[in-house]
Amino acid sequence: MSNTPHVFVVTCAVPRGSSERLHVELAGRTVTAASPDGFRHTFELPPEVAIERLEWQVYSDVLEVRAPYRSAAHGVDEGGSSG
């Protein structure tokens, strides 16, 4: 797990070639990634993360799950500047 300034990021290795078959599910603050070949990885998101803006993508054999922090969810990610 790692933290970038405005986005919480979790990565984990997944079976090669599983991007089309990988299922990612959110239940409360628990994220579960699973595939038909028996792969399963579960982790909890911290309370300060905006779970309603959760995104995920598979790059080669790595799953990346991203969600903005609530403080960043209003303003920083919505683009533009005032002035």
PDB file of C-alpha atoms in Angstrom:
ATOM      1  CA  MET A   1       0.000   0.000   0.000  1.00  0.00           C
ATOM      2  CA  SER A   2       1.157   3.514  -0.668  1.00  0.00           C
ATOM      3  CA  ASN A   3      -0.116   7.020  -0.244  1.00  0.00           C
ATOM      4  CA  THR A   4       0.231   9.762  -2.826  1.00  0.00           C
ATOM      5  CA  PRO A   5      -0.671  13.337  -1.841  1.00  0.00           C
ATOM      6  CA  HIS A   6      -4.370  13.144  -2.812  1.00  0.00           C
ATOM      7  CA  VAL A   7      -5.016   9.520  -3.743  1.00  0.00           C
ATOM      8  CA  PHE A   8      -4.860   6.293  -1.733  1.00  0.00           C
ATOM      9  CA  VAL A   9      -3.344   3.509  -3.867  1.00  0.00           C
ATOM     10  CA  VAL A  10      -3.156  -0.244  -3.255  1.00  0.00           C
ATOM     11  CA  THR A  11      -1.397  -2.654  -5.603  1.00  0.00           C
ATOM     12  CA  CYS A  12      -1.173  -6.442  -5.588  1.00  0.00           C
ATOM     13  CA  ALA A  13       0.049  -9.116  -7.961  1.00  0.00           C
ATOM     14  CA  VAL A  14      -2.672 -11.029  -9.816  1.00  0.00           C
ATOM     15  CA  PRO A  15      -2.475 -14.119 -12.031  1.00  0.00           C
ATOM     16  CA  ARG A  16      -1.089 -13.235 -15.452  1.00  0.00           C
ATOM     17  CA  GLY A  17      -3.803 -12.747 -18.050  1.00  0.00           C
ATOM     18  CA  SER A  18      -6.610 -12.424 -15.499  1.00  0.00           C
ATOM     19  CA  SER A  19      -7.645  -8.835 -16.295  1.00  0.00           C
ATOM     20  CA  GLU A  20     -10.811  -9.889 -18.170  1.00  0.00           C
ATOM     21  CA  ARG A  21     -11.779 -12.449 -15.528  1.00  0.00           C
ATOM     22  CA  LEU A  22     -10.906 -10.473 -12.397  1.00  0.00           C
ATOM     23  CA  HIS A  23     -13.849  -9.399 -10.276  1.00  0.00           C
ATOM     24  CA  VAL A  24     -13.390  -6.518  -7.815  1.00  0.00           C
ATOM     25  CA  GLU A  25     -16.089  -6.021  -5.194  1.00  0.00           C
ATOM     26  CA  LEU A  26     -16.572  -3.409  -2.484  1.00  0.00           C
ATOM     27  CA  ALA A  27     -18.514  -4.331   0.671  1.00  0.00           C
ATOM     28  CA  GLY A  28     -18.459  -1.509   3.193  1.00  0.00           C
ATOM     29  CA  ARG A  29     -14.770  -0.582   3.325  1.00  0.00           C
ATOM     30  CA  THR A  30     -13.564  -4.070   2.327  1.00  0.00           C
ATOM     31  CA  VAL A  31     -12.284  -4.597  -1.215  1.00  0.00           C
ATOM     32  CA  THR A  32     -12.073  -8.148  -2.562  1.00  0.00           C
ATOM     33  CA  ALA A  33     -10.437  -9.073  -5.852  1.00  0.00           C
ATOM     34  CA  ALA A  34     -11.078 -12.608  -7.104  1.00  0.00           C
ATOM     35  CA  SER A  35     -10.762 -14.632 -10.280  1.00  0.00           C
ATOM     36  CA  PRO A  36     -12.238 -17.991 -11.369  1.00  0.00           C
ATOM     37  CA  ASP A  37      -8.822 -19.692 -11.040  1.00  0.00           C
ATOM     38  CA  GLY A  38      -8.938 -19.378  -7.242  1.00  0.00           C
ATOM     39  CA  PHE A  39      -7.051 -16.098  -6.778  1.00  0.00           C
ATOM     40  CA  ARG A  40      -8.454 -13.981  -3.945  1.00  0.00           C
ATOM     41  CA  HIS A  41      -7.082 -10.858  -2.231  1.00  0.00           C
ATOM     42  CA  THR A  42      -8.943  -8.805   0.381  1.00  0.00           C
ATOM     43  CA  PHE A  43      -8.017  -5.535   2.070  1.00  0.00           C
ATOM     44  CA  GLU A  44      -9.644  -2.705   4.033  1.00  0.00           C
ATOM     45  CA  LEU A  45      -9.793   0.920   2.938  1.00  0.00           C
ATOM     46  CA  PRO A  46      -9.137   3.595   5.563  1.00  0.00           C
ATOM     47  CA  PRO A  47     -12.052   5.800   6.697  1.00  0.00           C
ATOM     48  CA  GLU A  48     -10.624   8.963   5.107  1.00  0.00           C
ATOM     49  CA  VAL A  49     -10.918   7.480   1.585  1.00  0.00           C
ATOM     50  CA  ALA A  50     -13.892   8.372  -0.649  1.00  0.00           C
ATOM     51  CA  ILE A  51     -15.090   4.836  -1.426  1.00  0.00           C
ATOM     52  CA  GLU A  52     -17.776   6.134  -3.793  1.00  0.00           C
ATOM     53  CA  ARG A  53     -14.963   7.166  -6.172  1.00  0.00           C
ATOM     54  CA  LEU A  54     -13.059   3.872  -6.082  1.00  0.00           C
ATOM     55  CA  GLU A  55     -11.388   2.895  -9.364  1.00  0.00           C
ATOM     56  CA  TRP A  56      -9.333  -0.116 -10.349  1.00  0.00           C
ATOM     57  CA  GLN A  57      -7.319  -1.346 -13.296  1.00  0.00           C
ATOM     58  CA  VAL A  58      -5.043  -4.281 -14.092  1.00  0.00           C
ATOM     59  CA  TYR A  59      -1.645  -3.516 -15.607  1.00  0.00           C
ATOM     60  CA  SER A  60      -0.021  -6.706 -16.904  1.00  0.00           C
ATOM     61  CA  ASP A  61      -0.067  -8.806 -13.712  1.00  0.00           C
ATOM     62  CA  VAL A  62      -0.647  -6.035 -11.139  1.00  0.00           C
ATOM     63  CA  LEU A  63      -4.009  -4.832  -9.829  1.00  0.00           C
ATOM     64  CA  GLU A  64      -4.073  -1.153  -8.881  1.00  0.00           C
ATOM     65  CA  VAL A  65      -6.945   0.159  -6.754  1.00  0.00           C
ATOM     66  CA  ARG A  66      -7.213   3.941  -6.324  1.00  0.00           C
ATOM     67  CA  ALA A  67      -9.518   6.236  -4.364  1.00  0.00           C
ATOM     68  CA  PRO A  68      -9.138   9.912  -3.505  1.00  0.00           C
ATOM     69  CA  TYR A  69      -8.953  11.065   0.064  1.00  0.00           C
ATOM     70  CA  ARG A  70     -12.134  12.819   1.199  1.00  0.00           C
ATOM     71  CA  SER A  71     -10.255  16.104   1.705  1.00  0.00           C
ATOM     72  CA  ALA A  72      -9.121  15.928  -1.928  1.00  0.00           C
ATOM     73  CA  ALA A  73     -12.531  14.804  -3.196  1.00  0.00           C
ATOM     74  CA  HIS A  74     -13.834  18.376  -3.053  1.00  0.00           C
ATOM     75  CA  GLY A  75     -11.787  20.766  -5.129  1.00  0.00           C
ATOM     76  CA  VAL A  76      -8.462  19.214  -6.114  1.00  0.00           C
ATOM     77  CA  ASP A  77      -9.869  16.451  -8.333  1.00  0.00           C
ATOM     78  CA  GLU A  78     -12.735  18.501  -9.759  1.00  0.00           C
ATOM     79  CA  GLY A  79     -10.413  20.586 -11.883  1.00  0.00           C
ATOM     80  CA  GLY A  80     -10.285  24.243 -12.673  1.00  0.00           C
ATOM     81  CA  SER A  81      -9.234  27.149 -10.573  1.00  0.00           C
ATOM     82  CA  SER A  82     -10.987  30.219  -9.354  1.00  0.00           C
ATOM     83  CA  GLY A  83      -9.927  33.611 -10.438  1.00  0.00           C
TER      84      GLY A  83
END
